[in-house]
PDB file of C-alpha atoms in Angstrom:
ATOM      1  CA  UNK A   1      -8.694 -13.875   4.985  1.00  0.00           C
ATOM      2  CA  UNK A   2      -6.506 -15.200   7.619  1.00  0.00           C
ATOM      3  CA  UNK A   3      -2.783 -13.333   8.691  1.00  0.00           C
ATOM      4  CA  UNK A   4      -0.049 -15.923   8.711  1.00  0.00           C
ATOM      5  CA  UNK A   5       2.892 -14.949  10.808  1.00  0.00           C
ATOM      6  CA  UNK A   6       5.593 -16.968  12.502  1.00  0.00           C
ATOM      7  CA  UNK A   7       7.545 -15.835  15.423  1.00  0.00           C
ATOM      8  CA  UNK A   8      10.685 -17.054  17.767  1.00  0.00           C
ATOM      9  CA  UNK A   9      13.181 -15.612  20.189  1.00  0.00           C
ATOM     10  CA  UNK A  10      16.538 -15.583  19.144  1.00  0.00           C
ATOM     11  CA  UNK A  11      19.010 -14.070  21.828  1.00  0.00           C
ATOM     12  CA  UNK A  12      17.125 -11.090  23.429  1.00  0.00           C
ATOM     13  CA  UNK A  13      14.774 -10.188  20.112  1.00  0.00           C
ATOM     14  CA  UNK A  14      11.921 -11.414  18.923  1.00  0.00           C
ATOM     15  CA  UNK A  15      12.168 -12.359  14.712  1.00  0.00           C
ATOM     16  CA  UNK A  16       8.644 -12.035  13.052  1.00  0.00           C
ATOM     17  CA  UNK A  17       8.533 -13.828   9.694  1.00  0.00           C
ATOM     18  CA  UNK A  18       5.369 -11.933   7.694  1.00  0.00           C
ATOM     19  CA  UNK A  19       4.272 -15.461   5.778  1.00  0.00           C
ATOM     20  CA  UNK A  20       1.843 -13.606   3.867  1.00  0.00           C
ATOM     21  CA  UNK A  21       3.246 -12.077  -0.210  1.00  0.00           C
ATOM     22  CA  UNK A  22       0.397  -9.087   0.675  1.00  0.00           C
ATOM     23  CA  UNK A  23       0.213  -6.604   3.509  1.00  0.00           C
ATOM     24  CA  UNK A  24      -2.877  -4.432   2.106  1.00  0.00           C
ATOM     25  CA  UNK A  25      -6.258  -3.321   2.916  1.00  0.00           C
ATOM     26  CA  UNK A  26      -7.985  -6.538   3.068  1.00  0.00           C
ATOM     27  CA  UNK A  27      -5.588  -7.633   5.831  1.00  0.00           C
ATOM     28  CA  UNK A  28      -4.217  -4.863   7.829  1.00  0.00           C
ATOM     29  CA  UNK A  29      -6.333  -5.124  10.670  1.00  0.00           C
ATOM     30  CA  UNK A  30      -5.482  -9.165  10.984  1.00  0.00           C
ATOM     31  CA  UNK A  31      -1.657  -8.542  10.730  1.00  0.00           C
ATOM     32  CA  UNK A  32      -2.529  -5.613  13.692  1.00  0.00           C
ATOM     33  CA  UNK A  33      -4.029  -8.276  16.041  1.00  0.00           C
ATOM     34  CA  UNK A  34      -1.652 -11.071  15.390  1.00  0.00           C
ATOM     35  CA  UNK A  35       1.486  -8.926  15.811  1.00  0.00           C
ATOM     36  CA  UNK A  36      -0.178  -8.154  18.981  1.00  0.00           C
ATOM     37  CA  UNK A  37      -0.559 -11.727  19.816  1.00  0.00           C
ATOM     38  CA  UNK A  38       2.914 -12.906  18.920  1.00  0.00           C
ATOM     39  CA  UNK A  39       4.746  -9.528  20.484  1.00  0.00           C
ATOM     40  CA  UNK A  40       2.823  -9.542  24.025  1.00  0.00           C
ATOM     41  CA  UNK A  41       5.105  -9.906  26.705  1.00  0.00           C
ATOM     42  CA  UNK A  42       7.902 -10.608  24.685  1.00  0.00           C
ATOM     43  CA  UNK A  43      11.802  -9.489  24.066  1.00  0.00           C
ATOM     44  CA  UNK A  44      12.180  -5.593  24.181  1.00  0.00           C
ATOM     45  CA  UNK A  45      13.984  -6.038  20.392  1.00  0.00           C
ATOM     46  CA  UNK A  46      10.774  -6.953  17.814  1.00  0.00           C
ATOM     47  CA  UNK A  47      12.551  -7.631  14.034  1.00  0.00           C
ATOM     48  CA  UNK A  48       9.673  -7.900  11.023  1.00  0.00           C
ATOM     49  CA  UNK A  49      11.167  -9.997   8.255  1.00  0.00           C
ATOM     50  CA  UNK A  50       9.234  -9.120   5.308  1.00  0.00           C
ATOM     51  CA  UNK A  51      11.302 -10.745   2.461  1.00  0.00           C
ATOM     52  CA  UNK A  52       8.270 -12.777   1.645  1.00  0.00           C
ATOM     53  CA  UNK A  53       6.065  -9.554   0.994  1.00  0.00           C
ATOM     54  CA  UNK A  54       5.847  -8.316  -2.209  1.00  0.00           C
ATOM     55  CA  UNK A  55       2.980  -6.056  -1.848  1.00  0.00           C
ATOM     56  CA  UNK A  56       2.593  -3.206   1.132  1.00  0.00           C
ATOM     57  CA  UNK A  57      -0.435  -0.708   0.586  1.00  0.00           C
ATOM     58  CA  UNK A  58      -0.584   3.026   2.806  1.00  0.00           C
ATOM     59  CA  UNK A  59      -3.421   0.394   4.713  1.00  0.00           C
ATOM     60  CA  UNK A  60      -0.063  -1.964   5.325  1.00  0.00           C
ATOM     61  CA  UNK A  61       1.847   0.640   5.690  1.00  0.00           C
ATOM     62  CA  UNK A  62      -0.499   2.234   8.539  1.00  0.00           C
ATOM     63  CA  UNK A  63      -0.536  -1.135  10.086  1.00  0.00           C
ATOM     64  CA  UNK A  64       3.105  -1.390  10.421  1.00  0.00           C
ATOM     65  CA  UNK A  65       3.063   2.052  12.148  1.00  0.00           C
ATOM     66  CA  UNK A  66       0.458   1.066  14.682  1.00  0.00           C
ATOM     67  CA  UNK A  67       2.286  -1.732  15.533  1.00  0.00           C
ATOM     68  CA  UNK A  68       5.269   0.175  16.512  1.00  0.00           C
ATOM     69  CA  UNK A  69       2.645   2.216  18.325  1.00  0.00           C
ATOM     70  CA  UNK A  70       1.645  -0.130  20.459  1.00  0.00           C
ATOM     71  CA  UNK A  71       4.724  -1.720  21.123  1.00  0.00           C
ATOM     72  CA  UNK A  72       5.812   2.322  22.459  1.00  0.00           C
ATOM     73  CA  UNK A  73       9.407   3.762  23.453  1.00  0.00           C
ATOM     74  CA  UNK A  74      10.558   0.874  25.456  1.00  0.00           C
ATOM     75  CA  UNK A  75      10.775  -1.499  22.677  1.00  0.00           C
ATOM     76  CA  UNK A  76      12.273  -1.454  19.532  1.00  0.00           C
ATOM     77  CA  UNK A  77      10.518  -2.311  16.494  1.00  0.00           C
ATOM     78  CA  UNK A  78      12.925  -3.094  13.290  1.00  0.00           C
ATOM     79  CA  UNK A  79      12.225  -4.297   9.920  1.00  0.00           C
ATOM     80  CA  UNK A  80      14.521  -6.661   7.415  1.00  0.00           C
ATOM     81  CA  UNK A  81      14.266  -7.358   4.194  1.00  0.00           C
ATOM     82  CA  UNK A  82      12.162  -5.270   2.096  1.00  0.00           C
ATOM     83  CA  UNK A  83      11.064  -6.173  -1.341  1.00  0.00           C
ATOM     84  CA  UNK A  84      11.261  -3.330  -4.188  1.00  0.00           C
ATOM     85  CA  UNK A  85       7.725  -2.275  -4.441  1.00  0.00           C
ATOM     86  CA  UNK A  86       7.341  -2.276  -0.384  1.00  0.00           C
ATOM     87  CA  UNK A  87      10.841  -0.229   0.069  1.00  0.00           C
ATOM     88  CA  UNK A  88       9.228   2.422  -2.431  1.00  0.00           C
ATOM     89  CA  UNK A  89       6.271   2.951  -0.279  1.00  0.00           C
ATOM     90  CA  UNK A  90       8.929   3.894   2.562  1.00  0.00           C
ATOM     91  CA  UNK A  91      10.347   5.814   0.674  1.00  0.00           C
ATOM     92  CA  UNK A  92       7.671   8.368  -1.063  1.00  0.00           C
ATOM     93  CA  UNK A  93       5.921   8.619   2.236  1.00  0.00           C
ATOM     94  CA  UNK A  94       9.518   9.227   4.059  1.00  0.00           C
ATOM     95  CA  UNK A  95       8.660   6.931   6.889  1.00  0.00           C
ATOM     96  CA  UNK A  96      12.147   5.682   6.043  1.00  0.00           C
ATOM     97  CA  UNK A  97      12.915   8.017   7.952  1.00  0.00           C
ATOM     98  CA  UNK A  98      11.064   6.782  11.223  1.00  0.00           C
ATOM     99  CA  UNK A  99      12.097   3.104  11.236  1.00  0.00           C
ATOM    100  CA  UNK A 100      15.495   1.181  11.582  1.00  0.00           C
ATOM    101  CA  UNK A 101      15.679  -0.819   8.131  1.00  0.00           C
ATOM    102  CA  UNK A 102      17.588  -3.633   8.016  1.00  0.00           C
ATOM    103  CA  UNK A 103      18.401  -4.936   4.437  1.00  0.00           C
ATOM    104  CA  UNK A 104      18.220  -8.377   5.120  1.00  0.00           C
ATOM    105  CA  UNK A 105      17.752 -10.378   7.995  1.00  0.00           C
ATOM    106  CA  UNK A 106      21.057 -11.893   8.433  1.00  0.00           C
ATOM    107  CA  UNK A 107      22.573  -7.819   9.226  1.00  0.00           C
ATOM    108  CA  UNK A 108      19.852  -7.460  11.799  1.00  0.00           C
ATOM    109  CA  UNK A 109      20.132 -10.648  13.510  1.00  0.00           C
ATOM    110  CA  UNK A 110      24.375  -9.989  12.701  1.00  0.00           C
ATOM    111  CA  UNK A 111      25.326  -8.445  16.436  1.00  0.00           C
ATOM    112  CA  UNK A 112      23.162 -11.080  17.926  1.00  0.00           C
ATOM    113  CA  UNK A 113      25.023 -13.958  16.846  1.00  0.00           C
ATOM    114  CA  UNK A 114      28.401 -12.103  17.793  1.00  0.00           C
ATOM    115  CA  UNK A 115      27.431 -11.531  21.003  1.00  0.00           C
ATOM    116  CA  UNK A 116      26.280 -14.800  22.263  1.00  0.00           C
TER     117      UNK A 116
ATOM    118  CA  UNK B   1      -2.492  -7.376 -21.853  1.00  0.00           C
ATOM    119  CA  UNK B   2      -4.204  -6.295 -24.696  1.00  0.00           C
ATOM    120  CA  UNK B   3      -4.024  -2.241 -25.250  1.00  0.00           C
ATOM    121  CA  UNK B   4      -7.104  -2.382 -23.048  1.00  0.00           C
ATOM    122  CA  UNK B   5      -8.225  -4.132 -19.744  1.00  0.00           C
ATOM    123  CA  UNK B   6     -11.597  -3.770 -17.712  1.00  0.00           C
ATOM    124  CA  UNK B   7     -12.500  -5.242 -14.875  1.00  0.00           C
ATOM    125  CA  UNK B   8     -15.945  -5.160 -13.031  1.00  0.00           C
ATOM    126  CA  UNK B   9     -16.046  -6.327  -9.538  1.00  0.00           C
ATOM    127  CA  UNK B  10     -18.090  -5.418  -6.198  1.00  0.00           C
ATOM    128  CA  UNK B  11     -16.526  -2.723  -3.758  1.00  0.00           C
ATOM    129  CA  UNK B  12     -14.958  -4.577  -1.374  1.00  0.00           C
ATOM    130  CA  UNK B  13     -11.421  -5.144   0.076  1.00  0.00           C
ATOM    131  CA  UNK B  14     -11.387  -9.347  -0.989  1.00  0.00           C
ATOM    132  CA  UNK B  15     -12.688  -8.238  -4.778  1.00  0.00           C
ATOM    133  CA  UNK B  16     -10.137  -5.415  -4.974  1.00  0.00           C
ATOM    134  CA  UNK B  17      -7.178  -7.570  -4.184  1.00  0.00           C
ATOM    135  CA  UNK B  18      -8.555  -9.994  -6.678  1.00  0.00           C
ATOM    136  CA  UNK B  19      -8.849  -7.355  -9.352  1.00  0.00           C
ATOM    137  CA  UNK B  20      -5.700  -6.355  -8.396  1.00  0.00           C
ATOM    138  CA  UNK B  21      -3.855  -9.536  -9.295  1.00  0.00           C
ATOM    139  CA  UNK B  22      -5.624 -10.034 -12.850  1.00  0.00           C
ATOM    140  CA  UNK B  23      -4.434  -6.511 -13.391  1.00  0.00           C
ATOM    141  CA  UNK B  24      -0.537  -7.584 -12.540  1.00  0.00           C
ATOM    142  CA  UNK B  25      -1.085 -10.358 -14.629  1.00  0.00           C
ATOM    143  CA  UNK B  26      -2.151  -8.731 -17.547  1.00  0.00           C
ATOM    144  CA  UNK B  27       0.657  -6.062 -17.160  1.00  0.00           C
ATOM    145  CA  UNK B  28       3.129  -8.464 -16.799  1.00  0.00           C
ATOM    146  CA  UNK B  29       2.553  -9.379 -20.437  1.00  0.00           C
ATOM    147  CA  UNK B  30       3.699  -5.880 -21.385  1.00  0.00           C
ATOM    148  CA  UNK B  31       7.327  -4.858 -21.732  1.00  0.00           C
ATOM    149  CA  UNK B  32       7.696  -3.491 -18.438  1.00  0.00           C
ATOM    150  CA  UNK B  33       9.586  -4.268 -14.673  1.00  0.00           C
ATOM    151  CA  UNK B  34       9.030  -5.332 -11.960  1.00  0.00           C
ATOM    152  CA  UNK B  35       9.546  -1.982 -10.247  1.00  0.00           C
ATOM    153  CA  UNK B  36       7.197  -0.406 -13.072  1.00  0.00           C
ATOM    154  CA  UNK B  37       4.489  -2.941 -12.289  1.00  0.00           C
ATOM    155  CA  UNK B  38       4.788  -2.391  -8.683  1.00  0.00           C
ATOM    156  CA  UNK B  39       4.311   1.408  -8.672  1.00  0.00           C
ATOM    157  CA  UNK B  40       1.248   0.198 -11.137  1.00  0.00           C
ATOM    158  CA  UNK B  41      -0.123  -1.938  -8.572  1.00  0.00           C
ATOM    159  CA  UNK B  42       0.282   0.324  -5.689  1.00  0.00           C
ATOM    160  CA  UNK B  43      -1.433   3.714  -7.247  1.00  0.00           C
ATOM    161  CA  UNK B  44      -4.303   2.010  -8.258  1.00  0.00           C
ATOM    162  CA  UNK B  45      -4.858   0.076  -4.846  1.00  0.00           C
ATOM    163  CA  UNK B  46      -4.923   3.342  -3.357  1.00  0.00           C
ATOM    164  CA  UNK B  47      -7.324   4.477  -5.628  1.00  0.00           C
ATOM    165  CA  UNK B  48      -9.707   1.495  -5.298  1.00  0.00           C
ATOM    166  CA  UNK B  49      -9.430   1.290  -1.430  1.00  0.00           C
ATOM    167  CA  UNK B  50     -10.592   4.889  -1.541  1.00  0.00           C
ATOM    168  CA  UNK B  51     -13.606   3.326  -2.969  1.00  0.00           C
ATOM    169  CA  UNK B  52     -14.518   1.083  -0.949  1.00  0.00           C
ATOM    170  CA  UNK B  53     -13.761   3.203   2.186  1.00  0.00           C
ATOM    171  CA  UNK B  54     -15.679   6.128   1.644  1.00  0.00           C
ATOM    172  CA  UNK B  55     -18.010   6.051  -1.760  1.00  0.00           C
ATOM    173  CA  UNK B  56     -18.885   2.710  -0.353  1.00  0.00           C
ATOM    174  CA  UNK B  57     -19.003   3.164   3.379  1.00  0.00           C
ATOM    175  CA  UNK B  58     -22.459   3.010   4.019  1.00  0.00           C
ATOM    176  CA  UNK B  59     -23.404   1.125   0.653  1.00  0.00           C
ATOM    177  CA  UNK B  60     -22.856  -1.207  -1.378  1.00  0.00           C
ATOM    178  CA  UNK B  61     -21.550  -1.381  -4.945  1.00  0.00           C
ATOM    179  CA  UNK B  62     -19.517  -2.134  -7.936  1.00  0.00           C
ATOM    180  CA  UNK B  63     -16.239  -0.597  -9.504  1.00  0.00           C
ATOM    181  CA  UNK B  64     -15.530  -0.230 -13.074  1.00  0.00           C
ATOM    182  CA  UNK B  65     -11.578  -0.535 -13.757  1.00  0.00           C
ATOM    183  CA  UNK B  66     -10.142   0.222 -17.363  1.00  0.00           C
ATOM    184  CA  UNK B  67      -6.856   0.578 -18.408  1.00  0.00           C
ATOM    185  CA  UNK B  68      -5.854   1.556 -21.569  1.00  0.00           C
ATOM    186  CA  UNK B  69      -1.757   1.222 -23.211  1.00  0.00           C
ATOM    187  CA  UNK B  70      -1.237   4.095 -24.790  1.00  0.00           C
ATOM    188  CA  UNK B  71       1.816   6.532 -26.398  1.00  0.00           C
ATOM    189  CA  UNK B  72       2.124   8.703 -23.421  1.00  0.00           C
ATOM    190  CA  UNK B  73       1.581   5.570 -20.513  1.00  0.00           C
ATOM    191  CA  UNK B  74      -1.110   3.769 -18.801  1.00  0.00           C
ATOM    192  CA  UNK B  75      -4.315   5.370 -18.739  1.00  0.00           C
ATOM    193  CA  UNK B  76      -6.677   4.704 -15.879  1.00  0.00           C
ATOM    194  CA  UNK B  77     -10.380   5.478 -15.115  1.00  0.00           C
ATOM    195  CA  UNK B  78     -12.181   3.875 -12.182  1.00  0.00           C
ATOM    196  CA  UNK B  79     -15.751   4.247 -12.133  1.00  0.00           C
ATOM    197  CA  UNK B  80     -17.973   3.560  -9.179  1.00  0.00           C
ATOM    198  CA  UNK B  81     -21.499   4.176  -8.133  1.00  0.00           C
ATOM    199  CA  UNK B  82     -21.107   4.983  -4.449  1.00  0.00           C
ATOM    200  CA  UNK B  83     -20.942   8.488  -2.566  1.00  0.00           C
ATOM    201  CA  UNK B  84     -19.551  11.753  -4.547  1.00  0.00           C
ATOM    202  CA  UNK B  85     -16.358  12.821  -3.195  1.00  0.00           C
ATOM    203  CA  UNK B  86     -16.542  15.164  -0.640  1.00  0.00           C
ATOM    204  CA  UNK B  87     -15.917  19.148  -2.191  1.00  0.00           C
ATOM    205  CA  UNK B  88     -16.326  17.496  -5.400  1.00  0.00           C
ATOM    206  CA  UNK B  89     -13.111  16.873  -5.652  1.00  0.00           C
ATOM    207  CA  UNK B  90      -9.796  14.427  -4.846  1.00  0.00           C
ATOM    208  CA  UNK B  91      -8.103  15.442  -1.677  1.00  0.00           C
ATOM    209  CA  UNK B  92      -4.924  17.237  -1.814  1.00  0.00           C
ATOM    210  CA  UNK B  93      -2.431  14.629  -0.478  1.00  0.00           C
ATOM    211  CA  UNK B  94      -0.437  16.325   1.284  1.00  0.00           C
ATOM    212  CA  UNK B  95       3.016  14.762   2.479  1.00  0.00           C
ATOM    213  CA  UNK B  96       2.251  12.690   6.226  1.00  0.00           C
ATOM    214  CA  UNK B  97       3.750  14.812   8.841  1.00  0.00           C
ATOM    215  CA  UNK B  98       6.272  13.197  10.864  1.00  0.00           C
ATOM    216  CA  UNK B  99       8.131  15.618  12.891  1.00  0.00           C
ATOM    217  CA  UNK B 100       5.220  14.249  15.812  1.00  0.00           C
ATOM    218  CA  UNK B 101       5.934  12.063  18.876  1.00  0.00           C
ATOM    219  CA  UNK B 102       5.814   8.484  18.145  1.00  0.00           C
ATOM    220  CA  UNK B 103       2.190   7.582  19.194  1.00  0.00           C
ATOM    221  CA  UNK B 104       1.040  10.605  17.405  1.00  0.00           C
ATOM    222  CA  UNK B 105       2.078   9.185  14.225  1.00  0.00           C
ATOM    223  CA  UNK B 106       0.019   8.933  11.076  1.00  0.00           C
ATOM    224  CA  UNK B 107      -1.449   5.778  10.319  1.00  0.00           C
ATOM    225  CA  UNK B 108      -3.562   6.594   7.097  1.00  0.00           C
ATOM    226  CA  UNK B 109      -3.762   9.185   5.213  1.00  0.00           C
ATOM    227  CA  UNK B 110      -1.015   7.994   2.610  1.00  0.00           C
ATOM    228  CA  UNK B 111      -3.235   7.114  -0.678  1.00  0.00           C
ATOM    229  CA  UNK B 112      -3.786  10.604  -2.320  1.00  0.00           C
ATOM    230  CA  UNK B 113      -0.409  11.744  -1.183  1.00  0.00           C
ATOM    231  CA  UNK B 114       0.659   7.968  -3.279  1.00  0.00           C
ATOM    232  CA  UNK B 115      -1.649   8.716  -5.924  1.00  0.00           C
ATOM    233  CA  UNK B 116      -0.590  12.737  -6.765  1.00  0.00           C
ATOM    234  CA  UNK B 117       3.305  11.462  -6.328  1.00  0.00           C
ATOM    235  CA  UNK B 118       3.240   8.646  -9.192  1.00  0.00           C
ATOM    236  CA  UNK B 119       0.534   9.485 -11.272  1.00  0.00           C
ATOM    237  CA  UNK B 120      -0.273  12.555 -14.147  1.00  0.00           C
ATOM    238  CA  UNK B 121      -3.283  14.454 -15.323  1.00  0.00           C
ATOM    239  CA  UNK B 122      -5.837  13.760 -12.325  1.00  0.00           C
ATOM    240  CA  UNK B 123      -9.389  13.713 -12.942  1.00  0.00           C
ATOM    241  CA  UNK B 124     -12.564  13.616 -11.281  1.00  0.00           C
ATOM    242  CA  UNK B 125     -16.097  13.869 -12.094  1.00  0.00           C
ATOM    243  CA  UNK B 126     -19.390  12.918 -10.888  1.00  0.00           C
ATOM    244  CA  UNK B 127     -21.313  12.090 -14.114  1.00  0.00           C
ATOM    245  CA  UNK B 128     -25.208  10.955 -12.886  1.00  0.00           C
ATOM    246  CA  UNK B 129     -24.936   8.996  -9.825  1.00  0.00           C
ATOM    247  CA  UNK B 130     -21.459   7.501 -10.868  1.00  0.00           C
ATOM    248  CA  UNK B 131     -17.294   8.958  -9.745  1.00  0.00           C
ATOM    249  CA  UNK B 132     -15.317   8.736 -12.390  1.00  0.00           C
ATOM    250  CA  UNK B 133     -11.521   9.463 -11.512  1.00  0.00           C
ATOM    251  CA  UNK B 134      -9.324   9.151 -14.590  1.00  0.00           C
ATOM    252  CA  UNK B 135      -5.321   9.420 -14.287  1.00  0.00           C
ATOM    253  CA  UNK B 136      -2.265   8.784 -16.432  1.00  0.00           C
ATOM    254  CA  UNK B 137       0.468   6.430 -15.009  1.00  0.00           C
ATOM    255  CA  UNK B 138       3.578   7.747 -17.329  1.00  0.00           C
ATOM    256  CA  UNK B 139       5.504   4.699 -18.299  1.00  0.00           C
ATOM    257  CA  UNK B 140       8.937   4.783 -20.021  1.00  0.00           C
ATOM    258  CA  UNK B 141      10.674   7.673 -18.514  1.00  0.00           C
ATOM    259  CA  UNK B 142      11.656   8.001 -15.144  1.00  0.00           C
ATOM    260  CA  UNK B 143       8.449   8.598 -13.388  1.00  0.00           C
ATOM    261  CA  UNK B 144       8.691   7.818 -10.009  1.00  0.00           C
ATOM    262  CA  UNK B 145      11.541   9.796  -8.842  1.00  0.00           C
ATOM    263  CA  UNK B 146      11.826  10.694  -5.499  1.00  0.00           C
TER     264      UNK B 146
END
């Protein structure tokens, strides 16, 4: 089951697109690896758009916390745009709490656009 | 759906998704959100990748899903014939700790914490070789409040 993800610079961050409508079990190691792919070496600021997932299980949801694992102190690792269902799994296991949430992609790409 | 859904599938992470969205589709005949359906979705994931992570770690096997509409909510037993749970019983779930440096984060540990938070009336037993975990998903009041 492949892990589709598409990435770009814009300014000094790096916007992930998640291309995928599930982040669960059956994929969570994929989306691992291939946010390790697409981040390596890049921009400091790492933004995950995941508008287009409408389904996050805790196997996601660990995945999503490794990544900003590996990516460590140095970086910053943001997410935009999450559906209902994915926002609630934040939210019960409080790792709201932990990550900068952006509601949508244009407020987290916002002070890039001003700046340039 | 019809008051009552079962599923039968083998215990793996590819059949569980599948089951998974024949379940949504058959709840999104009923009169329920989006949100609702979600929550739905999520609590029994959590109990199926259980499953297939540790009853079925080092076998192989099928899982038994059946959901039943009923006055108080969804009801739910899950059936499997892979390893006992370990105490004889579902884990606690306790809340993820996260007052912990970054890299000492959790990264699982999530699904019985999930599981206790959205569902009712947990139940496990080992009946022969099989699990059967049984749970009520309340639907209709305000179940998920956090």
């Amino acid at each position: 089951m492949g892990m589709e993800l598409n990435s770009e610079t814009i300014g000094n961050a790096l916007l992930v697109t998640v291309c995928e409508p599930r982040i669960d079990a059956a994929v969570a190691i994929q989306f691992k690896d291939r946010m390790r792919e697409v981040s390596d070496g890049g921009p400091d600021r790492v933004i995950l758009d995941m508008s287009a997932v409408s389904f996050l299980d805790s196997s996601g949801l660990g995945a999503v916390v490794a990544v900003m694992k590996f990516l460590g102190k140095e970086r910053s690792f943001e997410l935009a745009g999450l559906t209902p269902t994915v926002a609630k799994v934040f939210r019960l296991t409080r790792m709201d709490s932990i990550f900068t949430i952006h509601p949508d992609l244009e407020t987290a790409i916002a002070p890039l656009a001003n700046a340039s | 759906m019809t008051d009552d859904l079962r599923l039968v599938f083998p215990g793996t992470t590819v059949a569980v998704r599948t089951a998974l969205l024949k379940m949504v589709g058959n709840l999104q005949q009923l009169d329920l959100d989006a949100e609702k359906i979600g929550s739905i979705e999520l609590v029994v994931a959590e109990a199926l990748n259980n499953i297939v992570e540790h009853a079925f770690a080092e076998q192989n096997g099928r899982i038994d899903l059946r959901l039943t509409n009923g006055e108080r909510g969804l009801y739910c037993a899950i059936e499997d014939d892979g390893s006992p749970m370990p105490d004889g019983r579902p884990p606690i779930g306790n809340p993820p700790d996260l007052s912990v440096d970054l890299q000492d984060l959790p990264e699982g540990g999530f699904g019985w914490f999930l599981i206790r938070e959205i569902t009712r009336d947990l139940g496990y037993e080992r009946v022969e070789n099989h699990n059967r975990l049984t749970f009520r998903i309340p639907v209709g009041d305000d179940f998920t409040r956090s």
